[in-house]
Amino acid sequence: MKINTLKRHAKEGFKNLGRNGWMTFASISAVTIMLLVVGVFLLIILNLNHLAATIEDDVEIRVYIDLTTNEEQQKELGELLEQIPDVESVKYLSREEGLEQFIESMDDLGHVFESLREENPFNDVYIVRAKDPQLTEQVAKQIEGLPYIDTINYGKDVVERLFQATNFIRKFGLVLVLGLMFTAMFLISNTIKMTIVARQEEIQIMKLVGATNGFIRWPFFIEGMLLGLIGAIIPFLILFAGYSYIYKNTLNQKIGLFSIELLPVSPYIYQVGGILVLIGVFVGIWGTMMSVRKFLNI
């Protein structure tokens, strides 16, 4: 295609946006809402996966030693833990160290628990990490049969719940996004249809003087692409501003014992933006194809 012809098609495509007024606005609004929802769900799913992976890497088994055990029995238990095939490391944490960590974790309220130093309620603990986080539950079951143990605790359930939440959001988001995509395509198709109807006489004249089908179609494809592109840029700017603000205000936050660590703004927000642009252009062109095939009798 010649450069002059391409310029002409682009000029016509831009003109069509202004000709259709409110339908153009409605189409862009539909694409914007659809892609804003897509972008939000993408960011939520990416961060949930990241959070789940981070927590999974930090999963450890805390083996609380019976208070009646002596030093020799504790040492024996440590050796038994190290002999379990899937155990990567075993670390001993004394009652005193455990209480100290607890007081420090309470920050400004730590002084309230200073009195616990006189009669320490904490157990001595072995902190066990599996070679693979997915084997944590299996290792925990093997530990349960060992002697000198009071209780066992590990955070596997937290990770499982996060993955369940991720799967639910992914499925729900897919259904919602598909519905919005069809709505956007319908509105873009109607916008292109109005342009075709308004220019029927002009199109017939172009055909009489020898214009090819491709020559007539291209301005409509460019119009649809522009509708999708503009509808993608707006949600990207909203997501960029919103996510940047959330990222700055969630640093060093915690969920229980786990720190919230969102994915950084760059490069992830730009990757999401790229996906939105691709979806927007696809929706715009596909909506145009539906309209051209159905209403443009050429």
Coordinates of C-alpha atoms in Angstrom, one line a residue:
M1 CA 0.0 0.0 0.0
K2 CA 1.3 3.4 -1.0
I3 CA 2.1 6.0 1.7
N4 CA -0.3 8.6 0.2
T5 CA -3.1 5.9 0.2
L6 CA -2.4 5.0 3.8
K7 CA -2.5 8.7 4.8
R8 CA -5.8 9.0 3.1
H9 CA -7.2 6.0 4.9
A10 CA -6.0 7.3 8.3
K11 CA -7.5 10.7 7.6
E12 CA -10.8 9.2 6.8
G13 CA -10.7 7.0 9.9
F14 CA -10.1 10.0 12.1
K15 CA -12.9 11.9 10.4
N16 CA -15.3 9.0 11.0
L17 CA -14.7 9.3 14.7
G18 CA -16.0 12.8 14.7
R19 CA -18.9 12.1 12.4
N20 CA -20.5 9.5 14.7
G21 CA -20.5 11.7 17.9
W22 CA -22.2 9.9 20.7
M23 CA -21.8 6.4 19.2
T24 CA -18.0 7.0 19.1
F25 CA -18.1 8.1 22.8
A26 CA -20.2 5.0 23.7
S27 CA -17.9 2.7 21.9
I28 CA -14.8 4.2 23.5
S29 CA -16.5 4.1 26.9
A30 CA -17.4 0.4 26.5
V31 CA -13.8 -0.5 25.6
T32 CA -12.4 1.6 28.4
I33 CA -14.6 0.0 31.0
M34 CA -13.9 -3.5 29.7
L35 CA -10.1 -3.0 29.6
L36 CA -10.1 -1.3 33.0
V37 CA -11.7 -4.4 34.5
V38 CA -9.3 -6.6 32.5
G39 CA -6.3 -4.5 33.8
V40 CA -7.6 -4.7 37.4
F41 CA -8.0 -8.4 37.3
L42 CA -4.6 -8.9 35.7
L43 CA -2.9 -6.9 38.4
I44 CA -4.8 -8.7 41.2
I45 CA -4.0 -12.1 39.8
L46 CA -0.3 -11.3 39.2
N47 CA 0.1 -10.0 42.7
L48 CA -1.8 -12.9 44.3
N49 CA 0.4 -15.3 42.4
H50 CA 3.5 -13.3 43.6
L51 CA 2.3 -13.2 47.2
A52 CA 1.5 -16.9 47.2
A53 CA 4.9 -17.8 45.8
T54 CA 6.6 -15.5 48.3
I55 CA 4.7 -17.0 51.3
E56 CA 5.3 -20.5 49.9
D57 CA 9.1 -19.9 49.9
D58 CA 8.8 -18.8 53.5
V59 CA 6.8 -21.8 54.7
E60 CA 8.5 -23.5 57.6
I61 CA 7.5 -26.1 60.2
R62 CA 7.8 -25.0 63.8
V63 CA 8.3 -28.1 66.0
Y64 CA 7.5 -27.1 69.6
I65 CA 9.5 -29.2 72.0
D66 CA 7.8 -30.7 75.1
L67 CA 8.5 -28.5 78.2
T68 CA 9.5 -31.7 80.2
T69 CA 12.4 -32.6 77.9
N70 CA 16.0 -32.2 78.9
E71 CA 19.0 -31.1 76.8
E72 CA 20.0 -34.6 75.7
Q73 CA 16.4 -35.4 74.5
Q74 CA 16.3 -32.1 72.6
K75 CA 19.5 -32.9 70.9
E76 CA 18.2 -36.4 70.0
L77 CA 15.1 -34.9 68.5
G78 CA 17.2 -32.5 66.4
E79 CA 19.2 -35.4 65.0
L80 CA 16.0 -37.3 64.1
L81 CA 14.7 -34.2 62.3
E82 CA 17.9 -33.9 60.2
Q83 CA 17.6 -37.6 59.2
I84 CA 14.2 -37.0 57.4
P85 CA 15.0 -37.3 53.7
D86 CA 13.1 -34.2 52.5
V87 CA 14.4 -31.8 55.2
E88 CA 16.7 -29.1 54.0
S89 CA 17.6 -27.4 57.3
V90 CA 16.9 -27.6 61.0
K91 CA 17.4 -24.6 63.2
Y92 CA 17.1 -24.5 67.0
L93 CA 15.3 -21.6 68.7
S94 CA 15.4 -21.4 72.5
R95 CA 12.5 -20.2 74.6
E96 CA 14.4 -17.0 75.5
E97 CA 15.0 -16.2 71.8
G98 CA 11.4 -17.0 71.0
L99 CA 10.1 -14.6 73.7
E100 CA 12.6 -11.9 72.6
Q101 CA 11.4 -12.2 69.0
F102 CA 7.8 -12.0 70.1
I103 CA 8.4 -8.8 72.1
E104 CA 10.3 -7.2 69.3
S105 CA 7.5 -8.1 66.8
M106 CA 4.9 -6.2 68.9
D107 CA 6.8 -2.9 68.3
D108 CA 5.3 -0.2 70.6
L109 CA 3.3 -2.7 72.5
G110 CA 6.3 -4.8 73.3
H111 CA 6.8 -3.3 76.8
V112 CA 3.4 -4.8 77.8
F113 CA 4.8 -8.3 77.6
E114 CA 8.1 -7.6 79.5
S115 CA 6.6 -9.3 82.5
L116 CA 6.7 -12.6 80.6
R117 CA 10.4 -12.7 81.1
E118 CA 9.9 -13.8 84.8
E119 CA 7.9 -16.9 83.8
N120 CA 8.5 -17.6 80.1
P121 CA 5.5 -19.5 78.6
F122 CA 7.3 -20.2 75.3
N123 CA 8.6 -23.6 74.2
D124 CA 12.0 -24.4 72.8
V125 CA 11.5 -24.8 69.0
Y126 CA 13.1 -26.5 66.0
I127 CA 12.4 -24.6 62.8
V128 CA 12.4 -27.1 59.9
R129 CA 12.4 -26.2 56.2
A130 CA 11.6 -28.7 53.5
K131 CA 13.8 -29.0 50.3
D132 CA 10.6 -28.2 48.3
P133 CA 7.8 -26.1 49.8
Q134 CA 5.3 -28.4 48.2
L135 CA 6.7 -31.2 50.5
T136 CA 6.0 -29.3 53.7
E137 CA 2.9 -31.2 54.6
Q138 CA 4.5 -34.5 53.8
V139 CA 7.5 -33.7 56.1
A140 CA 5.2 -32.4 58.8
K141 CA 3.4 -35.8 58.9
Q142 CA 6.7 -37.6 59.3
I143 CA 7.6 -35.3 62.2
E144 CA 4.4 -36.0 64.0
G145 CA 5.6 -39.5 64.8
L146 CA 8.8 -38.4 66.5
P147 CA 9.2 -38.3 70.4
Y148 CA 9.5 -35.2 72.6
I149 CA 7.2 -33.0 70.6
D150 CA 4.4 -30.9 72.1
T151 CA 2.8 -29.4 68.9
I152 CA 3.6 -28.8 65.2
N153 CA 2.7 -25.7 63.3
Y154 CA 3.2 -24.6 59.7
G155 CA 1.6 -22.1 57.3
K156 CA 0.7 -24.3 54.4
D157 CA -3.0 -23.5 54.7
V158 CA -2.3 -19.9 54.0
V159 CA -0.8 -20.6 50.6
E160 CA -3.5 -23.0 49.7
R161 CA -6.2 -20.4 50.4
L162 CA -4.3 -17.9 48.3
F163 CA -4.2 -20.2 45.3
Q164 CA -7.9 -20.9 45.8
A165 CA -8.6 -17.2 45.8
T166 CA -6.4 -16.8 42.7
N167 CA -8.3 -19.5 40.8
F168 CA -11.7 -18.1 41.7
I169 CA -10.7 -14.5 40.7
R170 CA -9.2 -15.8 37.4
K171 CA -12.4 -17.7 36.5
F172 CA -14.8 -14.9 37.6
G173 CA -12.7 -12.3 35.8
L174 CA -12.6 -14.4 32.6
V175 CA -16.4 -14.6 32.5
L176 CA -16.8 -10.9 33.2
V177 CA -14.2 -9.9 30.7
L178 CA -15.7 -12.0 27.9
G179 CA -19.1 -10.4 28.6
L180 CA -17.7 -6.9 28.4
M181 CA -15.7 -7.8 25.2
F182 CA -18.8 -8.8 23.4
T183 CA -20.5 -5.6 24.6
A184 CA -17.6 -3.5 23.3
M185 CA -17.6 -5.4 20.0
F186 CA -21.3 -4.8 19.6
L187 CA -21.0 -1.1 20.2
I188 CA -18.0 -0.7 17.8
S189 CA -19.9 -2.7 15.2
N190 CA -22.9 -0.4 15.5
T191 CA -20.6 2.7 15.3
I192 CA -19.1 1.4 12.0
K193 CA -22.5 0.4 10.7
M194 CA -23.7 4.0 11.2
T195 CA -20.7 5.3 9.3
I196 CA -21.4 2.9 6.4
V197 CA -25.1 3.8 6.3
A198 CA -24.2 7.5 6.3
R199 CA -21.7 7.1 3.5
Q200 CA -23.6 4.6 1.3
E201 CA -24.0 7.0 -1.6
E202 CA -20.3 7.9 -1.4
I203 CA -19.3 4.2 -1.3
Q204 CA -21.4 3.5 -4.4
I205 CA -19.7 6.3 -6.3
M206 CA -16.3 5.0 -5.3
K207 CA -17.2 1.6 -6.6
L208 CA -18.4 3.0 -9.9
V209 CA -15.1 4.8 -10.5
G210 CA -13.2 1.6 -9.8
A211 CA -12.3 1.6 -6.1
T212 CA -11.4 -1.8 -4.9
N213 CA -13.1 -3.5 -1.9
G214 CA -9.9 -3.2 0.2
F215 CA -9.6 0.5 -0.6
I216 CA -13.2 1.1 0.7
R217 CA -12.8 -1.2 3.8
W218 CA -9.5 0.2 5.1
P219 CA -10.8 3.5 6.6
F220 CA -13.4 1.5 8.6
F221 CA -10.6 -0.8 9.9
I222 CA -8.6 2.2 11.0
E223 CA -11.6 3.7 12.7
G224 CA -12.2 0.5 14.6
M225 CA -8.5 0.2 15.5
L226 CA -8.6 3.8 16.8
L227 CA -11.7 3.2 18.9
G228 CA -9.9 0.2 20.5
L229 CA -6.6 2.1 20.9
I230 CA -8.1 5.1 22.6
G231 CA -10.2 2.8 24.8
A232 CA -7.0 1.1 25.9
I233 CA -4.9 4.2 26.6
I234 CA -7.4 5.7 29.1
P235 CA -7.6 2.6 31.4
F236 CA -3.8 2.3 31.2
L237 CA -3.4 5.8 32.5
I238 CA -5.9 5.2 35.3
L239 CA -4.2 1.9 36.3
F240 CA -0.8 3.5 36.2
A241 CA -1.8 6.3 38.6
G242 CA -3.9 4.0 40.8
Y243 CA -1.3 1.2 41.1
S244 CA 1.6 3.6 41.7
Y245 CA -0.4 5.1 44.6
I246 CA -1.3 1.7 46.1
Y247 CA 2.3 0.4 45.7
K248 CA 3.7 3.4 47.6
N249 CA 1.1 3.1 50.4
T250 CA 1.4 -0.7 50.9
L251 CA 5.2 -0.9 51.5
N252 CA 6.1 -2.7 54.7
Q253 CA 2.5 -3.7 55.4
K254 CA 1.9 -7.1 56.9
I255 CA -0.8 -9.9 56.8
G256 CA -0.2 -11.8 60.1
L257 CA 3.4 -12.9 60.0
F258 CA 3.8 -12.2 56.3
S259 CA 4.8 -9.0 54.7
I260 CA 2.9 -7.6 51.7
E261 CA 5.2 -7.1 48.8
L262 CA 3.4 -6.0 45.7
L263 CA 5.0 -6.3 42.3
P264 CA 6.9 -3.1 41.3
V265 CA 5.2 -0.6 39.1
S266 CA 7.9 -1.1 36.4
P267 CA 8.0 -3.2 34.3
Y268 CA 4.7 -5.0 35.2
I269 CA 2.3 -2.0 34.7
Y270 CA 3.8 -1.5 31.2
Q271 CA 3.4 -5.2 30.4
V272 CA -0.3 -5.0 31.5
G273 CA -0.6 -1.8 29.4
G274 CA 0.8 -3.7 26.4
I275 CA -1.8 -6.5 26.8
L276 CA -4.6 -3.9 27.1
V277 CA -3.5 -2.2 23.9
L278 CA -3.5 -5.6 22.0
I279 CA -6.9 -6.5 23.4
G280 CA -8.3 -3.0 22.5
V281 CA -7.0 -3.1 19.0
F282 CA -8.3 -6.7 18.5
V283 CA -11.7 -5.8 19.8
G284 CA -11.8 -2.7 17.6
I285 CA -10.8 -4.6 14.4
W286 CA -13.0 -7.6 15.1
G287 CA -16.0 -5.3 15.7
T288 CA -15.3 -3.6 12.4
M289 CA -15.0 -6.9 10.6
M290 CA -18.4 -8.0 11.9
S291 CA -20.0 -4.7 10.7
V292 CA -18.2 -4.7 7.3
R293 CA -19.2 -8.2 6.5
K294 CA -22.8 -7.7 7.6
F295 CA -23.7 -4.2 6.4
L296 CA -21.2 -3.3 3.7
N297 CA -22.5 -4.9 0.5
I298 CA -19.4 -4.9 -1.6

